Short mmCIF file of C-alpha atoms and ligand atoms in Angstrom, two decimals:
data_model
loop_
_atom_site.label_atom_id
_atom_site.label_comp_id
_atom_site.label_asym_id
_atom_site.label_seq_id
_atom_site.Cartn_x
_atom_site.Cartn_y
_atom_site.Cartn_z
CA MET A 1 47.58 40.24 23.86
CA ASN A 2 49.12 37.32 25.37
CA LYS A 3 52.72 38.10 25.34
CA ASN A 4 53.85 36.50 28.61
CA ILE A 5 52.04 33.44 29.55
CA VAL A 6 52.22 31.64 32.99
CA ILE A 7 51.45 27.85 32.69
CA LEU A 8 50.69 26.21 36.16
CA GLY A 9 49.03 23.16 37.44
CA THR A 10 45.69 23.48 39.15
CA GLN A 11 45.53 20.27 40.88
CA TRP A 12 48.29 18.17 42.66
CA GLY A 13 50.85 18.11 39.75
CA ASP A 14 51.19 15.92 36.80
CA GLU A 15 48.54 17.76 34.95
CA GLY A 16 50.44 17.45 31.68
CA LYS A 17 51.99 20.90 31.73
CA GLY A 18 55.18 19.92 30.03
CA LYS A 19 53.33 19.35 26.79
CA ILE A 20 51.48 22.57 26.99
CA VAL A 21 54.59 24.53 27.70
CA ASP A 22 56.27 22.77 24.81
CA TYR A 23 53.28 23.77 22.50
CA LEU A 24 52.99 27.54 23.63
CA THR A 25 56.70 27.99 23.57
CA SER A 26 56.94 27.41 19.79
CA ASP A 27 56.03 31.05 19.37
CA SER A 28 58.11 32.39 22.25
CA SER A 29 61.63 33.71 22.88
CA TYR A 30 62.24 32.70 26.45
CA VAL A 31 60.95 29.89 28.76
CA VAL A 32 61.38 30.16 32.49
CA ARG A 33 61.30 27.49 35.30
CA TYR A 34 60.58 29.56 38.43
CA GLN A 35 60.19 27.06 41.44
CA GLY A 36 60.64 23.56 42.60
CA GLY A 37 63.69 21.44 41.41
CA HIS A 38 64.27 18.08 39.91
CA ASN A 39 61.30 16.62 41.84
CA ALA A 40 59.34 17.67 38.77
CA GLY A 41 58.87 15.43 35.70
CA HIS A 42 57.75 16.80 32.52
CA THR A 43 56.99 14.36 29.82
CA LEU A 44 57.17 15.54 26.17
CA VAL A 45 56.30 13.53 23.06
CA VAL A 46 57.53 14.87 19.83
CA ASN A 47 56.79 12.94 16.73
CA GLY A 48 56.37 9.72 18.93
CA LYS A 49 59.70 10.33 20.78
CA LYS A 50 59.30 10.56 24.57
CA THR A 51 61.52 12.97 26.41
CA ILE A 52 61.37 13.39 30.32
CA LEU A 53 62.89 16.60 31.71
CA HIS A 54 63.05 17.32 35.46
CA LEU A 55 65.00 20.68 35.71
CA ILE A 56 65.53 21.99 32.29
CA PRO A 57 62.48 24.04 31.05
CA SER A 58 60.34 21.92 28.62
CA GLY A 59 60.26 24.72 26.08
CA LEU A 60 63.95 24.21 25.30
CA LEU A 61 63.03 21.40 22.79
CA HIS A 62 62.51 24.35 20.35
CA ASN A 63 65.90 25.43 19.19
CA ASN A 64 65.18 29.02 18.85
CA VAL A 65 63.98 29.39 22.48
CA ILE A 66 66.16 30.59 25.38
CA GLY A 67 65.72 28.76 28.66
CA VAL A 68 66.00 30.20 32.12
CA ILE A 69 66.18 28.59 35.50
CA SER A 70 65.36 31.43 37.79
CA ASN A 71 66.16 32.14 41.38
CA GLY A 72 63.08 30.36 42.84
CA VAL A 73 64.40 26.90 41.55
CA VAL A 74 66.58 24.77 43.65
CA VAL A 75 69.09 23.10 41.44
CA SER A 76 71.21 19.95 41.58
CA PRO A 77 74.18 20.43 39.42
CA LEU A 78 74.74 16.60 38.95
CA GLU A 79 71.17 16.27 37.78
CA LEU A 80 71.36 19.22 35.43
CA ILE A 81 74.56 17.81 33.87
CA LYS A 82 72.76 14.52 33.34
CA GLU A 83 69.86 16.29 31.60
CA ILE A 84 72.03 18.32 29.45
CA ASN A 85 73.85 15.14 28.30
CA MET A 86 70.70 13.41 27.51
CA LEU A 87 69.38 16.30 25.52
CA LYS A 88 72.90 16.37 23.60
CA LYS A 89 72.55 12.69 22.96
CA ASN A 90 69.24 13.50 21.29
CA HIS A 91 70.82 16.25 19.21
CA ILE A 92 69.42 19.04 21.10
CA CYS A 93 72.09 21.59 21.86
CA ILE A 94 71.36 24.09 24.60
CA ASN A 95 74.81 25.69 24.26
CA LYS A 96 74.47 29.50 24.88
CA ARG A 97 70.73 29.26 25.28
CA LEU A 98 70.34 28.04 28.94
CA PHE A 99 70.86 30.48 31.86
CA ILE A 100 70.83 29.63 35.57
CA SER A 101 70.22 32.29 38.34
CA ARG A 102 73.41 32.81 40.52
CA SER A 103 70.89 32.99 43.41
CA SER A 104 69.45 29.47 42.93
CA PRO A 105 70.15 27.36 46.09
CA LEU A 106 71.98 24.14 45.33
CA VAL A 107 70.67 20.54 45.99
CA LEU A 108 73.40 18.39 47.15
CA GLN A 109 73.81 14.94 48.52
CA TYR A 110 73.37 15.76 52.08
CA HIS A 111 69.85 17.17 51.20
CA ILE A 112 68.95 13.88 49.67
CA GLU A 113 70.12 11.89 52.64
CA MET A 114 68.20 14.11 54.99
CA ASP A 115 65.04 13.89 52.86
CA ILE A 116 65.10 10.07 52.91
CA ALA A 117 66.16 9.77 56.53
CA ARG A 118 63.31 12.03 57.57
CA GLU A 119 60.70 10.07 55.50
CA LYS A 120 61.96 6.68 56.96
CA LYS A 121 61.82 8.02 60.59
CA LEU A 122 58.23 9.33 60.08
CA GLY A 123 57.05 5.83 59.02
CA ILE A 124 53.36 5.70 58.45
CA SER A 125 53.24 9.42 58.68
CA ALA A 126 55.57 10.03 55.88
CA LEU A 127 54.68 12.73 53.45
CA GLY A 128 55.78 10.67 50.31
CA THR A 129 58.28 13.06 48.98
CA THR A 130 60.14 12.31 45.75
CA GLY A 131 63.23 11.80 47.93
CA ARG A 132 65.20 14.19 45.83
CA GLY A 133 66.27 16.49 48.79
CA ILE A 134 64.03 19.50 47.67
CA GLY A 135 62.62 20.11 51.13
CA PRO A 136 65.97 20.34 52.98
CA ALA A 137 67.27 22.63 50.14
CA TYR A 138 64.63 25.19 50.57
CA GLU A 139 65.05 24.84 54.40
CA ASP A 140 68.79 25.89 53.79
CA LYS A 141 67.69 28.90 51.69
CA VAL A 142 65.11 30.19 54.41
CA ALA A 143 67.62 29.54 57.23
CA ARG A 144 70.06 31.50 55.16
CA ARG A 145 72.83 28.96 55.13
CA ALA A 146 72.33 27.59 51.51
CA LEU A 147 75.13 27.38 49.02
CA ARG A 148 73.89 28.80 45.84
CA ILE A 149 74.77 28.47 42.27
CA GLY A 150 76.85 31.74 42.31
CA ASP A 151 78.90 30.22 45.03
CA LEU A 152 80.31 27.69 42.49
CA LYS A 153 82.46 30.53 41.14
CA ASN A 154 84.51 30.70 44.19
CA GLU A 155 86.25 27.21 44.65
CA LYS A 156 88.14 27.99 47.82
CA ASN A 157 85.29 29.46 49.69
CA LEU A 158 83.08 26.71 48.44
CA SER A 159 85.12 24.08 49.97
CA MET A 160 85.21 25.72 53.39
CA ARG A 161 81.36 26.32 53.46
CA LEU A 162 80.64 22.91 52.27
CA GLU A 163 82.59 21.48 55.12
CA LYS A 164 80.67 23.45 57.66
CA ILE A 165 77.36 22.85 56.35
CA VAL A 166 78.10 19.05 56.01
CA SER A 167 79.10 18.97 59.53
CA TYR A 168 75.81 20.68 60.54
CA TYR A 169 73.79 17.93 58.51
CA ASN A 170 75.98 15.00 59.91
CA HIS A 171 75.18 16.00 63.40
CA GLN A 172 71.59 15.25 62.71
CA LEU A 173 72.02 12.39 60.32
CA VAL A 174 74.17 10.62 62.77
CA SER A 175 72.86 11.52 66.13
CA PHE A 176 69.21 11.75 65.54
CA TYR A 177 68.51 9.63 62.46
CA LYS A 178 71.17 6.89 62.94
CA GLN A 179 72.33 7.20 59.50
CA LYS A 180 75.79 7.26 57.95
CA PRO A 181 77.65 10.72 57.73
CA VAL A 182 78.15 12.36 54.35
CA ASP A 183 81.69 12.89 53.47
CA TYR A 184 81.97 16.66 52.31
CA LYS A 185 85.23 15.64 50.17
CA ILE A 186 83.14 13.37 48.12
CA VAL A 187 80.29 16.12 47.67
CA LEU A 188 83.06 18.45 46.54
CA ARG A 189 84.69 15.87 44.48
CA ASP A 190 81.50 15.18 42.62
CA LEU A 191 80.64 18.83 42.37
CA LEU A 192 83.82 20.30 40.93
CA PRO A 193 83.61 18.84 37.33
CA THR A 194 80.05 20.34 36.93
CA ILE A 195 81.27 23.75 37.53
CA ASP A 196 83.35 24.01 34.19
CA VAL A 197 80.01 23.02 32.42
CA ILE A 198 77.68 25.53 33.93
CA TYR A 199 80.13 28.32 34.67
CA ASP A 200 79.01 30.37 31.56
CA MET A 201 75.32 29.72 32.37
CA ILE A 202 75.46 31.44 35.80
CA LYS A 203 73.75 34.90 35.28
CA ASP A 204 71.64 37.59 36.97
CA THR A 205 68.38 36.02 35.36
CA THR A 206 66.19 38.84 36.79
CA ASN A 207 68.27 41.16 34.68
CA ILE A 208 67.87 38.91 31.61
CA LEU A 209 64.23 38.58 31.99
CA HIS A 210 63.83 42.48 32.36
CA ARG A 211 65.86 43.02 29.27
CA ALA A 212 63.74 40.60 27.38
CA ILE A 213 60.63 42.41 28.47
CA LYS A 214 61.99 45.78 27.32
CA ASP A 215 62.81 44.14 24.04
CA LYS A 216 59.22 42.98 23.80
CA LYS A 217 60.15 39.37 23.73
CA LYS A 218 57.56 36.73 24.53
CA ILE A 219 58.06 34.69 27.82
CA VAL A 220 56.50 31.50 28.98
CA PHE A 221 56.79 30.96 32.70
CA GLU A 222 56.67 27.16 33.31
CA GLY A 223 55.26 25.84 36.66
CA ALA A 224 56.13 22.70 38.35
CA GLN A 225 54.00 20.57 40.65
CA GLY A 226 50.41 21.76 41.14
CA SER A 227 48.46 24.46 43.27
CA PHE A 228 47.66 21.92 45.99
CA LEU A 229 51.34 21.09 46.53
CA ASP A 230 51.94 24.69 47.31
CA ILE A 231 53.65 25.33 50.64
CA ASP A 232 51.08 28.05 51.60
CA HIS A 233 47.96 27.05 49.85
CA GLY A 234 48.23 23.40 49.48
CA THR A 235 47.13 20.51 51.63
CA TYR A 236 49.75 21.23 54.23
CA PRO A 237 51.81 19.39 55.43
CA TYR A 238 51.38 17.03 52.41
CA VAL A 239 52.89 19.52 50.18
CA THR A 240 56.10 20.44 48.35
CA SER A 241 58.39 23.21 49.77
CA SER A 242 57.86 25.91 47.19
CA ASN A 243 55.18 28.14 45.96
CA SER A 244 53.64 26.38 42.88
CA THR A 245 50.88 28.98 42.80
CA ILE A 246 51.18 32.28 41.01
CA GLY A 247 53.03 34.12 43.70
CA GLY A 248 56.05 31.66 42.96
CA VAL A 249 56.36 33.33 39.49
CA LEU A 250 56.82 36.68 41.08
CA THR A 251 59.40 35.82 43.87
CA GLY A 252 60.89 33.24 41.86
CA THR A 253 61.94 35.48 38.94
CA GLY A 254 61.87 39.13 40.03
CA VAL A 255 59.26 39.85 37.33
CA GLY A 256 56.37 41.75 38.58
CA PRO A 257 52.61 41.11 38.06
CA LYS A 258 52.02 43.81 35.40
CA HIS A 259 54.29 41.80 33.00
CA LEU A 260 52.14 38.55 33.21
CA ASP A 261 49.58 38.95 30.37
CA TYR A 262 47.71 35.54 30.62
CA ILE A 263 47.72 32.83 33.42
CA LEU A 264 46.82 29.30 32.23
CA GLY A 265 45.70 26.74 34.57
CA VAL A 266 46.53 23.18 33.35
CA THR A 267 43.85 20.68 34.60
CA LYS A 268 43.74 17.12 33.98
CA ALA A 269 40.18 15.73 32.89
CA TYR A 270 40.16 13.81 36.12
CA SER A 271 42.37 14.01 39.31
CA THR A 272 45.69 12.40 40.35
CA ARG A 273 48.01 12.79 43.12
CA VAL A 274 51.34 10.91 44.09
CA GLY A 275 52.44 10.80 47.56
CA TYR A 276 50.12 10.93 50.57
CA GLY A 277 47.72 13.63 51.86
CA PRO A 278 44.00 14.46 51.22
CA PHE A 279 42.32 13.62 47.93
CA PRO A 280 38.49 13.75 48.43
CA THR A 281 37.54 12.15 45.07
CA GLU A 282 40.02 9.32 45.11
CA LEU A 283 38.82 6.09 43.57
CA PHE A 284 39.64 2.50 44.41
CA ASP A 285 37.60 0.50 41.83
CA ASN A 286 37.65 -0.29 38.13
CA THR A 287 37.68 3.33 37.24
CA ASP A 288 40.92 3.76 39.04
CA LYS A 289 42.25 1.00 36.90
CA HIS A 290 40.86 2.62 33.70
CA PHE A 291 42.53 5.95 34.67
CA SER A 292 45.82 4.28 35.60
CA ASN A 293 46.06 2.14 32.50
CA LYS A 294 44.84 4.35 29.92
CA GLY A 295 46.36 7.42 31.31
CA HIS A 296 49.57 5.70 32.20
CA GLU A 297 49.44 7.25 35.66
CA PHE A 298 52.87 6.34 37.09
CA GLY A 299 55.24 9.12 38.29
CA SER A 300 57.87 10.21 35.65
CA THR A 301 60.20 11.13 38.44
CA THR A 302 59.79 8.26 40.89
CA GLY A 303 57.72 5.72 38.90
CA ARG A 304 55.19 5.39 41.73
CA LYS A 305 51.53 4.73 40.91
CA ARG A 306 49.55 7.82 41.02
CA ARG A 307 46.32 7.80 43.02
CA THR A 308 43.51 8.66 40.73
CA GLY A 309 39.96 10.14 41.17
CA TRP A 310 37.25 12.17 39.44
CA LEU A 311 37.62 15.91 38.67
CA ASP A 312 37.17 17.98 41.93
CA ALA A 313 35.58 21.08 40.70
CA VAL A 314 35.51 22.46 44.35
CA SER A 315 39.31 22.58 44.58
CA LEU A 316 39.46 23.68 40.98
CA CYS A 317 37.42 26.84 41.80
CA GLN A 318 39.75 27.42 44.69
CA SER A 319 42.66 27.20 42.17
CA VAL A 320 41.01 29.64 39.77
CA HIS A 321 40.75 32.09 42.61
CA ILE A 322 44.21 31.83 44.26
CA ASN A 323 46.04 31.85 40.95
CA SER A 324 43.75 34.68 39.15
CA LEU A 325 43.55 32.21 36.16
CA SER A 326 42.68 33.70 32.87
CA GLY A 327 41.77 30.29 31.25
CA LEU A 328 41.98 26.57 31.47
CA CYS A 329 43.67 23.78 29.49
CA ILE A 330 41.99 20.54 30.09
CA THR A 331 44.41 17.72 29.36
CA LYS A 332 44.00 13.91 28.79
CA LEU A 333 40.45 14.15 27.76
CA ASP A 334 41.01 11.12 25.56
CA VAL A 335 41.61 9.06 28.87
CA LEU A 336 37.89 9.55 29.54
CA ASP A 337 36.90 7.74 26.34
CA GLY A 338 34.94 4.41 26.83
CA LEU A 339 33.70 5.41 30.29
CA ASN A 340 29.79 4.77 30.71
CA GLU A 341 29.45 7.75 32.97
CA ILE A 342 31.56 10.66 34.16
CA LYS A 343 31.44 12.50 37.45
CA ILE A 344 32.40 15.95 38.72
CA CYS A 345 32.69 16.73 42.34
CA VAL A 346 30.75 19.98 42.88
CA ALA A 347 30.59 20.26 46.62
CA TYR A 348 32.01 18.78 49.78
CA ARG A 349 29.93 17.39 52.59
CA ASN A 350 30.96 16.92 56.22
CA VAL A 351 30.54 13.01 56.70
CA HIS A 352 29.50 13.49 60.47
CA THR A 353 26.97 16.47 60.16
CA SER A 354 26.07 15.92 56.38
CA GLU A 355 26.47 19.80 56.03
CA VAL A 356 27.85 21.11 52.80
CA ILE A 357 31.21 22.83 53.55
CA SER A 358 33.19 25.25 51.45
CA PHE A 359 36.76 24.77 50.63
CA SER A 360 37.87 27.46 53.21
CA ASP A 361 35.91 25.86 56.08
CA ILE A 362 37.85 22.55 55.92
CA ASP A 363 39.79 22.12 59.10
CA ASP A 364 39.88 18.20 58.85
CA TRP A 365 40.08 16.49 55.40
CA GLU A 366 39.17 13.25 56.96
CA ASN A 367 35.64 14.50 57.39
CA VAL A 368 35.19 15.53 53.84
CA THR A 369 33.22 13.43 51.23
CA PRO A 370 32.35 14.49 47.73
CA ILE A 371 28.99 15.35 46.34
CA TYR A 372 28.89 14.39 42.55
CA GLU A 373 27.10 15.34 39.42
CA THR A 374 27.10 12.34 37.06
CA TYR A 375 27.19 12.93 33.14
CA PRO A 376 26.81 10.36 30.38
CA GLY A 377 30.27 9.20 28.89
CA TRP A 378 31.06 8.70 25.23
CA ASN A 379 32.14 5.51 23.40
CA ARG A 380 33.92 7.34 20.52
CA LYS A 381 37.58 7.91 20.37
CA THR A 382 38.75 11.55 21.06
CA LEU A 383 42.35 10.73 20.81
CA GLY A 384 44.14 13.06 18.40
CA ILE A 385 41.14 15.18 17.65
CA LYS A 386 42.17 18.75 16.66
CA LYS A 387 38.87 20.69 16.21
CA LEU A 388 36.36 21.29 18.89
CA GLU A 389 33.30 20.43 16.75
CA ASP A 390 34.69 16.83 16.09
CA LEU A 391 34.44 15.89 19.86
CA PRO A 392 31.47 13.80 20.78
CA TYR A 393 28.40 15.84 22.18
CA GLU A 394 28.93 14.24 25.58
CA ALA A 395 32.52 15.46 25.85
CA ARG A 396 31.31 19.03 24.94
CA ASN A 397 28.84 18.70 27.64
CA TYR A 398 31.39 17.77 30.10
CA LEU A 399 33.69 20.64 29.18
CA ASP A 400 30.69 23.11 29.02
CA ARG A 401 29.85 22.14 32.62
CA ILE A 402 33.46 22.72 33.84
CA GLU A 403 33.33 26.21 32.27
CA GLU A 404 30.02 26.95 33.89
CA ILE A 405 31.27 25.96 37.43
CA THR A 406 34.65 27.66 37.23
CA GLN A 407 33.35 30.66 35.27
CA ILE A 408 36.42 30.89 33.08
CA PRO A 409 37.06 29.73 29.52
CA ILE A 410 38.48 26.46 28.39
CA ASP A 411 41.19 27.77 25.86
CA ILE A 412 43.15 24.65 25.11
CA ILE A 413 42.12 20.96 25.19
CA SER A 414 44.72 18.22 25.16
CA THR A 415 43.64 15.18 23.30
CA GLY A 416 46.68 12.85 23.35
CA PRO A 417 50.30 12.72 24.47
CA ASP A 418 51.88 14.08 21.05
CA ARG A 419 52.68 17.62 20.59
CA SER A 420 50.00 17.88 17.75
CA ASP A 421 47.13 16.23 19.80
CA ILE A 422 45.56 19.44 20.68
CA ILE A 423 42.40 21.67 20.29
CA LEU A 424 43.30 25.40 20.44
CA VAL A 425 39.88 27.04 21.44
CA LYS A 426 41.15 30.50 22.02
CA ASP A 427 42.38 31.76 18.65
CA ASN A 428 44.52 34.61 19.54
CA PHE A 429 47.09 32.78 21.70
CA PHE A 430 49.73 33.23 19.22
CA ILE A 431 49.30 37.04 18.45
P1 IMP B 1 58.94 16.73 47.45
O1 IMP B 1 58.61 17.86 46.52
O2 IMP B 1 59.88 15.70 46.91
O3 IMP B 1 59.30 17.32 48.91
O4 IMP B 1 57.64 15.88 47.79
C1 IMP B 1 56.52 16.55 48.53
C2 IMP B 1 55.16 16.11 47.82
O5 IMP B 1 55.07 16.65 46.53
C3 IMP B 1 54.97 14.55 47.61
O6 IMP B 1 53.67 14.23 47.84
C4 IMP B 1 55.48 14.32 46.04
O7 IMP B 1 54.86 13.27 45.50
C5 IMP B 1 54.74 15.75 45.67
N1 IMP B 1 55.49 16.04 44.28
C6 IMP B 1 56.68 16.75 44.28
N2 IMP B 1 56.89 17.00 42.88
C7 IMP B 1 55.88 16.54 42.20
C8 IMP B 1 55.54 16.49 40.73
O8 IMP B 1 56.35 17.02 39.96
N3 IMP B 1 54.51 15.97 40.38
C9 IMP B 1 53.57 15.47 41.55
N4 IMP B 1 53.77 15.37 42.80
C10 IMP B 1 54.89 16.00 43.04
#
């Protein structure tokens, strides 16, 4: 029985997790964000209306669901308030149904200034971060100097600690990066009004989740970013600063593995990545234009054009392994409509030696070139199809091949942006 479901991305983020979280949460009691911060961008379309969430769990669009931002997430109180207000404007009230871990590290202005200053200084070696201060905020956590959500409850102490931390940052910002200093009084001034709004949301979220488990409530764990942006398992150093693979759920919530009943890997029918770093199947031709335009491949957080490419089944298999995936959800299948042929990367070759190399043997991504299998495309529309048997034969063929390579089932297929554009292949998801 799939009581507690983890939904995570198997590629470089932007797989379309938000929509799937929203869909599967309709039957759940809790939805939990467990890593990342407002670098994420989850786009949801409900009855044609688009909502983009960065920090608040996507499942909160359902009025009966309780949202949790757990300890693994870094939280910008200013961004959180912006999102709460945006939802309020759209008549979605999160009153008494959003809880934030008191252990979540804060993201504040000095993190953002540092993120931007570093990227600027790196020049052509920049990572292409979202510039949201996520890396520096996680650094503070590991360095044991972070201000955390719980610290907002002690205003006097907060001001003292803020002054100290800002002076640490200013030393680097001014002396090394030649940037303007940050004024801690302004950081404090902006922060104080947020405390009243979030005060009652601050909780021991691990405890809340364990109570929910005891009460046999269903929980959806919502991943952000994707497996190859993971700080340990991703294409380092072109990664984010958290564990976007399965381990992030455990450390980021305090819920152990025996309570995770099903792990869904969300996979786009092709590949995209924003920011810099290795991308073996990247395209620079008309197919890139097709993916960009038809798939609206522009970042929902930064607006940057996403790099696009064919599906990379080598890295997908690695994702299946490192995440212990139970099944896959293939998203944006409809974006492939109208292509004459479709390719899947099934192996990597070393460009110098022509040897086939396995994922774990890659020490230099520059030397990797993809080996493709090519399949016929389809000319019919798959947009909005809701039954597997209504898909064109060629689309079924493509999906069958993905299952064959990855050795796990495709349990959900998304055929368009709307909540209802979905094929539920596995029939006992909602038991
Ligand atoms: P950071 O997370 O802002 O430090 O950025 C590090 C890398 O992760 C950059 O390549 C970003 O573009 C990428 N990244 C961060 N969040 C997301 C996301 O939600 N989707 C896709 N890429 C992301």
